[in-house]
XYZ file of C-alpha atoms in Angstrom:
217
model
C -67.340 -8.848 26.304
C -64.436 -10.848 27.676
C -63.853 -12.444 24.277
C -63.939 -9.091 22.486
C -61.545 -7.593 25.061
C -59.123 -10.521 24.679
C -59.266 -10.179 20.899
C -58.617 -6.446 21.141
C -55.632 -7.009 23.442
C -54.258 -9.656 21.059
C -54.550 -7.335 18.061
C -52.847 -4.481 19.944
C -50.110 -6.816 21.102
C -49.511 -8.039 17.557
C -49.424 -4.487 16.232
C -46.894 -3.492 18.887
C -44.742 -6.505 18.058
C -44.899 -5.659 14.347
C -43.903 -2.049 14.981
C -41.057 -3.180 17.236
C -39.858 -5.629 14.563
C -39.972 -2.964 11.843
C -38.126 -0.510 14.076
C -35.516 -3.155 14.837
C -35.069 -3.908 11.128
C -34.774 -0.183 10.368
C -32.166 0.274 13.084
C -30.253 -2.803 11.911
C -30.287 -1.535 8.306
C -29.102 1.901 9.418
C -26.336 0.270 11.453
C -25.220 -1.769 8.418
C -25.167 1.356 6.287
C -23.121 3.192 8.921
C -20.672 0.270 9.070
C -20.295 0.316 5.272
C -19.782 4.073 5.286
C -17.175 3.812 8.038
C -15.350 1.048 6.165
C -15.346 3.175 3.011
C -14.036 6.190 4.915
C -11.341 4.034 6.496
C -10.273 2.752 3.068
C -10.183 6.302 1.741
C -8.147 7.474 4.720
C -5.573 4.708 4.115
C -5.436 5.013 0.307
C -3.588 7.518 -1.840
C -6.264 9.075 -4.029
C -4.042 9.667 -7.082
C -2.443 6.236 -7.406
C -4.798 3.916 -5.520
C -1.894 2.541 -3.474
C -1.828 2.499 0.314
C -0.525 5.666 1.944
C 1.807 6.313 4.863
C -1.085 6.276 7.310
C -1.784 2.660 6.343
C 1.918 1.930 6.634
C 2.170 3.210 10.186
C -1.219 1.984 11.421
C -1.414 -1.458 9.813
C 1.954 -2.588 8.457
C 3.662 -1.507 11.666
C 1.245 -3.818 13.498
C 2.354 -6.733 11.312
C 5.993 -5.960 12.071
C 5.291 -5.884 15.812
C 3.447 -9.224 15.574
C 6.345 -10.847 13.687
C 9.210 -9.054 15.424
C 10.184 -11.841 17.814
C 9.608 -14.672 15.360
C 11.812 -16.154 12.660
C 10.125 -14.013 10.025
C 12.136 -12.127 7.439
C 11.274 -9.128 5.303
C 12.275 -7.275 2.172
C 11.768 -3.517 1.767
C 12.084 -1.878 -1.668
C 12.239 1.926 -1.701
C 11.481 3.057 -5.256
C 11.989 6.537 -6.736
C 11.147 7.809 -10.243
C 14.336 9.254 -11.698
C 14.442 13.007 -12.374
C 10.710 13.370 -11.716
C 10.886 17.110 -10.981
C 12.527 17.552 -14.366
C 9.723 15.472 -15.934
C 7.124 17.748 -14.339
C 8.935 20.880 -15.481
C 9.048 19.689 -19.105
C 5.711 17.909 -19.506
C 3.566 19.638 -16.875
C 1.898 18.409 -13.720
C -1.007 16.671 -15.474
C 1.422 14.470 -17.396
C 3.377 14.080 -14.172
C 0.272 12.763 -12.420
C -0.337 10.381 -15.301
C 3.256 9.155 -15.026
C 2.746 8.501 -11.306
C -0.441 6.546 -12.021
C 1.203 4.395 -14.689
C 4.268 3.581 -12.596
C 1.963 2.872 -9.632
C -0.101 0.486 -11.762
C 3.039 -1.543 -12.581
C 4.058 -1.601 -8.913
C 0.548 -2.536 -7.746
C 0.219 -5.412 -10.232
C 3.656 -6.745 -9.376
C 2.940 -6.570 -5.640
C -0.431 -8.278 -6.022
C 1.197 -11.135 -7.931
C 3.950 -11.538 -5.346
C 2.081 -11.032 -2.079
C 3.711 -7.678 -1.372
C 2.306 -4.470 0.102
C 2.553 -1.376 -2.122
C 2.638 2.098 -0.571
C 2.992 5.566 -2.011
C 5.608 6.772 0.415
C 5.556 10.391 -0.726
C 5.784 12.404 -3.945
C 7.426 10.179 -6.568
C 8.661 7.690 -3.984
C 7.087 4.280 -3.388
C 7.613 1.394 -1.004
C 7.051 -2.299 -1.727
C 7.513 -4.743 1.130
C 6.855 -8.298 2.180
C 7.142 -10.401 5.333
C 8.021 -14.063 4.774
C 9.240 -17.075 6.691
C 11.427 -19.061 4.299
C 14.478 -17.522 2.593
C 13.746 -16.131 -0.866
C 16.303 -16.335 -3.655
C 14.547 -14.083 -6.171
C 15.846 -10.594 -6.842
C 12.542 -8.823 -6.402
C 13.982 -5.366 -7.028
C 15.483 -6.303 -10.398
C 12.266 -7.958 -11.548
C 10.198 -4.910 -10.588
C 12.668 -2.550 -12.267
C 12.518 -4.693 -15.412
C 8.724 -4.452 -15.506
C 8.874 -0.665 -15.283
C 11.438 -0.683 -18.106
C 9.138 -2.871 -20.209
C 6.239 -0.453 -19.630
C 8.243 1.879 -21.902
C 6.854 5.161 -20.575
C 8.464 7.680 -22.957
C 10.432 10.821 -22.144
C 12.923 12.686 -24.323
C 15.000 14.435 -21.668
C 17.086 11.460 -20.474
C 19.706 9.242 -22.062
C 17.554 6.101 -22.155
C 14.469 7.969 -23.480
C 12.098 6.323 -21.001
C 10.883 6.678 -17.438
C 13.211 4.788 -15.108
C 13.445 4.162 -11.381
C 16.129 3.802 -8.749
C 15.588 1.226 -6.010
C 17.065 0.846 -2.539
C 16.720 -2.536 -0.842
C 16.900 -3.778 2.709
C 16.237 -7.424 3.473
C 16.920 -9.599 6.484
C 15.536 -11.066 9.700
C 13.180 -8.914 11.732
C 15.041 -9.885 14.897
C 18.054 -8.002 13.527
C 16.125 -4.741 13.474
C 15.864 -2.361 16.375
C 12.616 -0.948 15.044
C 10.310 -0.813 12.049
C 11.661 2.633 11.255
C 15.157 1.111 10.967
C 14.111 -0.967 7.952
C 12.674 2.141 6.299
C 15.873 4.036 7.074
C 18.105 1.290 5.657
C 16.080 0.996 2.440
C 16.065 4.779 2.114
C 19.845 4.889 2.602
C 20.264 2.327 -0.167
C 17.990 4.415 -2.409
C 20.080 7.502 -1.675
C 23.166 5.593 -2.794
C 21.400 4.400 -5.940
C 20.700 8.008 -6.856
C 24.302 8.984 -6.184
C 25.451 6.072 -8.341
C 23.765 7.632 -11.366
C 20.132 6.503 -11.003
C 18.348 3.758 -12.965
C 20.053 1.201 -10.726
C 19.555 -0.862 -7.566
C 21.515 -0.681 -4.322
C 21.272 -3.107 -1.380
C 21.852 -2.136 2.241
C 24.036 -4.729 3.927
C 24.701 -4.000 7.591
C 26.109 -0.526 7.104
C 27.537 -1.198 3.613
C 25.666 -0.602 0.384
C 26.147 -2.891 -2.600
C 25.224 -1.673 -6.048
C 23.528 -3.685 -8.775
C 23.207 -2.244 -12.248
């Protein structure tokens, strides 16, 4: 009787352990699935659905954190504010579906360029984009001109402008982070340079230089 009872208790104990293990595995699997779903939702919340670029939420929640981490270091940055020239006119002539396609194609050029050059690409709003990079050593390359050239070479056609292709204007701020009062200041300076590029006739690049704006064709 004692042997049978001990065997019965052992079997019940094993069964309980097996059930507990299966329940633990089920819970762990459910937790992994929840984590994956949350990560996907977070990516969706930080990504512009039309272009696949990061959105302004990502800019203010993640890129701002990088700026704050680098702010008191010797790090430098370059901010390119990019605007598709006469985009409202493009939409009016070709329609919003073609306008969306234009946004996707320009975004694809910007995304590829940024991936190759370690930059962050953001759809800032409407037809306006932001490309930026934090770096330690001085950079001699004219990143804005190279990006503008790539968009030119994409040759996206339109018949309502002088050059018969989709073009962009770019405003640039670059300098040491210690010179900035805030992250928003860099955005403001790049935006001011973009505003001047538009006033200069569009399809050009302007650099913000401590209150002065210098134009590059």
